[in-house]
Each structure stands twice: as structure tokens, then as C-alpha cells.
């Protein structure tokens, strides 16, 4: 009778860990009842250097969808962006980019 084998679950677990480790982080800006849409557009233009159209598109996503991803990259940089958004009075968080 042949030997029974089981799948190597450690290989699958390692692959999941590697995949998560290489996923970028994101800075999200959330809708709030305080800031005017024109101010949010201004912040996106001033801080991120976006052209008006891109800043307005992100602002409308914040307004209509409740949040928008405004940057993606290394965790440390995304945390700096979130801190800067807080300094401007906007609500912002950092998350791992979805798979």
C-alpha cells in the first residue's frame, strides 16, 4: 500500500504572507460634514500637486462614495500623507491595498 501524503500547508501560508508583504498601502480620505468640497479640492491640489480635474474627481469620489484612495505606496509614506490630511482638517486613514 502506498504512503498517504498531505498537502504542504506551509507552502500555501508562505505564499499568502509574501503576497501580503508586497501589496502596497493606501491613504484614504473620508467624507465629513465639516469641510467644503472646494476646500477638499484645494487640499488635494496643494498637497499632492494634482491638476484641478484630478483633484475634483477625487473630491467627488469622497463626497459621493464616502471616501477615496488619494495615494498608494509604502506604508511609511501613506502614514505621512494621512498625517498631512489630518493637519489640513480632513479625515484620513491608511490601509493595505486590497488583493
Short mmCIF file of C-alpha atoms in Angstrom, two decimals:
data_model
loop_
_atom_site.label_atom_id
_atom_site.label_comp_id
_atom_site.label_asym_id
_atom_site.label_seq_id
_atom_site.Cartn_x
_atom_site.Cartn_y
_atom_site.Cartn_z
CA UNK A 1 0.00 0.00 0.00
CA UNK A 2 1.35 3.47 -0.92
CA UNK A 3 2.08 6.16 1.62
CA UNK A 4 -0.54 8.84 2.12
CA UNK A 5 0.56 12.41 1.58
CA UNK A 6 -0.94 15.64 2.73
CA UNK A 7 -0.60 18.99 1.03
CA UNK A 8 2.15 21.23 2.32
CA UNK A 9 0.06 23.90 4.01
CA UNK A 10 3.19 25.80 4.99
CA UNK A 11 3.91 26.48 1.31
CA UNK A 12 0.43 27.98 0.86
CA UNK A 13 0.81 30.03 4.04
CA UNK A 14 4.20 31.35 2.95
CA UNK A 15 2.79 32.35 -0.44
CA UNK A 16 -0.04 34.27 1.30
CA UNK A 17 2.44 36.05 3.57
CA UNK A 18 4.67 37.01 0.64
CA UNK A 19 1.71 38.26 -1.39
CA UNK A 20 0.50 40.43 1.52
CA UNK A 21 4.02 41.75 2.16
CA UNK A 22 4.31 43.00 -1.42
CA UNK A 23 0.88 44.66 -1.58
CA UNK A 24 1.09 48.44 -1.32
CA UNK A 25 -0.63 50.59 1.27
CA UNK A 26 -3.23 53.25 0.58
CA UNK A 27 -4.21 56.58 2.08
CA UNK A 28 -7.97 57.13 2.13
CA UNK A 29 -9.74 60.42 2.68
CA UNK A 30 -13.25 60.16 4.14
CA UNK A 31 -16.28 62.34 3.68
CA UNK A 32 -17.11 64.57 6.62
CA UNK A 33 -19.86 67.05 7.44
CA UNK A 34 -17.42 69.92 8.03
CA UNK A 35 -15.20 70.65 5.03
CA UNK A 36 -16.48 72.27 1.85
CA UNK A 37 -15.94 70.44 -1.43
CA UNK A 38 -13.94 73.40 -2.72
CA UNK A 39 -11.62 73.14 0.30
CA UNK A 40 -11.06 69.39 -0.23
CA UNK A 41 -10.21 70.11 -3.88
CA UNK A 42 -7.82 72.83 -2.75
CA UNK A 43 -6.07 70.44 -0.32
CA UNK A 44 -5.64 67.77 -3.00
CA UNK A 45 -4.20 70.33 -5.42
CA UNK A 46 -1.90 71.96 -2.88
CA UNK A 47 -0.61 68.87 -1.07
CA UNK A 48 -0.49 66.31 -3.89
CA UNK A 49 0.12 68.80 -6.71
CA UNK A 50 -2.81 67.46 -8.70
CA UNK A 51 -4.33 69.28 -11.66
CA UNK A 52 -7.79 70.72 -10.95
CA UNK A 53 -9.64 67.97 -12.85
CA UNK A 54 -7.93 65.15 -10.94
CA UNK A 55 -8.43 66.88 -7.59
CA UNK A 56 -12.12 67.45 -8.36
CA UNK A 57 -12.56 63.82 -9.42
CA UNK A 58 -11.11 62.63 -6.10
CA UNK A 59 -13.17 65.16 -4.15
CA UNK A 60 -16.36 63.95 -5.87
CA UNK A 61 -15.47 60.35 -5.01
CA UNK A 62 -15.06 61.39 -1.37
CA UNK A 63 -18.38 63.23 -1.47
CA UNK A 64 -20.43 60.66 -3.43
CA UNK A 65 -18.86 57.36 -2.34
CA UNK A 66 -17.88 58.33 1.20
CA UNK A 67 -14.13 58.01 0.65
CA UNK A 68 -11.40 57.96 -1.99
CA UNK A 69 -7.94 56.47 -2.29
CA UNK A 70 -5.71 59.51 -2.71
CA UNK A 71 -2.31 57.77 -2.68
CA UNK A 72 -0.78 54.31 -2.82
CA UNK A 73 2.72 53.12 -1.91
CA UNK A 74 4.95 52.29 1.04
CA UNK A 75 3.30 52.26 4.46
CA UNK A 76 5.51 54.98 5.92
CA UNK A 77 4.71 57.37 3.08
CA UNK A 78 0.98 56.65 3.35
CA UNK A 79 1.10 57.38 7.07
CA UNK A 80 2.79 60.72 6.31
CA UNK A 81 0.03 61.52 3.80
CA UNK A 82 -2.66 60.65 6.36
CA UNK A 83 -0.97 62.88 8.94
CA UNK A 84 -0.83 65.72 6.41
CA UNK A 85 -4.54 65.28 5.65
CA UNK A 86 -5.24 65.47 9.39
CA UNK A 87 -3.20 68.67 9.57
CA UNK A 88 -5.47 70.12 6.86
CA UNK A 89 -8.51 69.06 8.90
CA UNK A 90 -9.54 66.13 6.70
CA UNK A 91 -10.39 62.65 7.93
CA UNK A 92 -7.87 60.11 6.59
CA UNK A 93 -6.81 56.53 7.27
CA UNK A 94 -4.23 54.07 5.97
CA UNK A 95 -4.95 50.52 4.84
CA UNK A 96 -3.31 47.68 2.97
CA UNK A 97 -4.39 47.75 -0.70
CA UNK A 98 -7.00 45.07 -1.42
CA UNK A 99 -5.82 42.00 -3.29
#
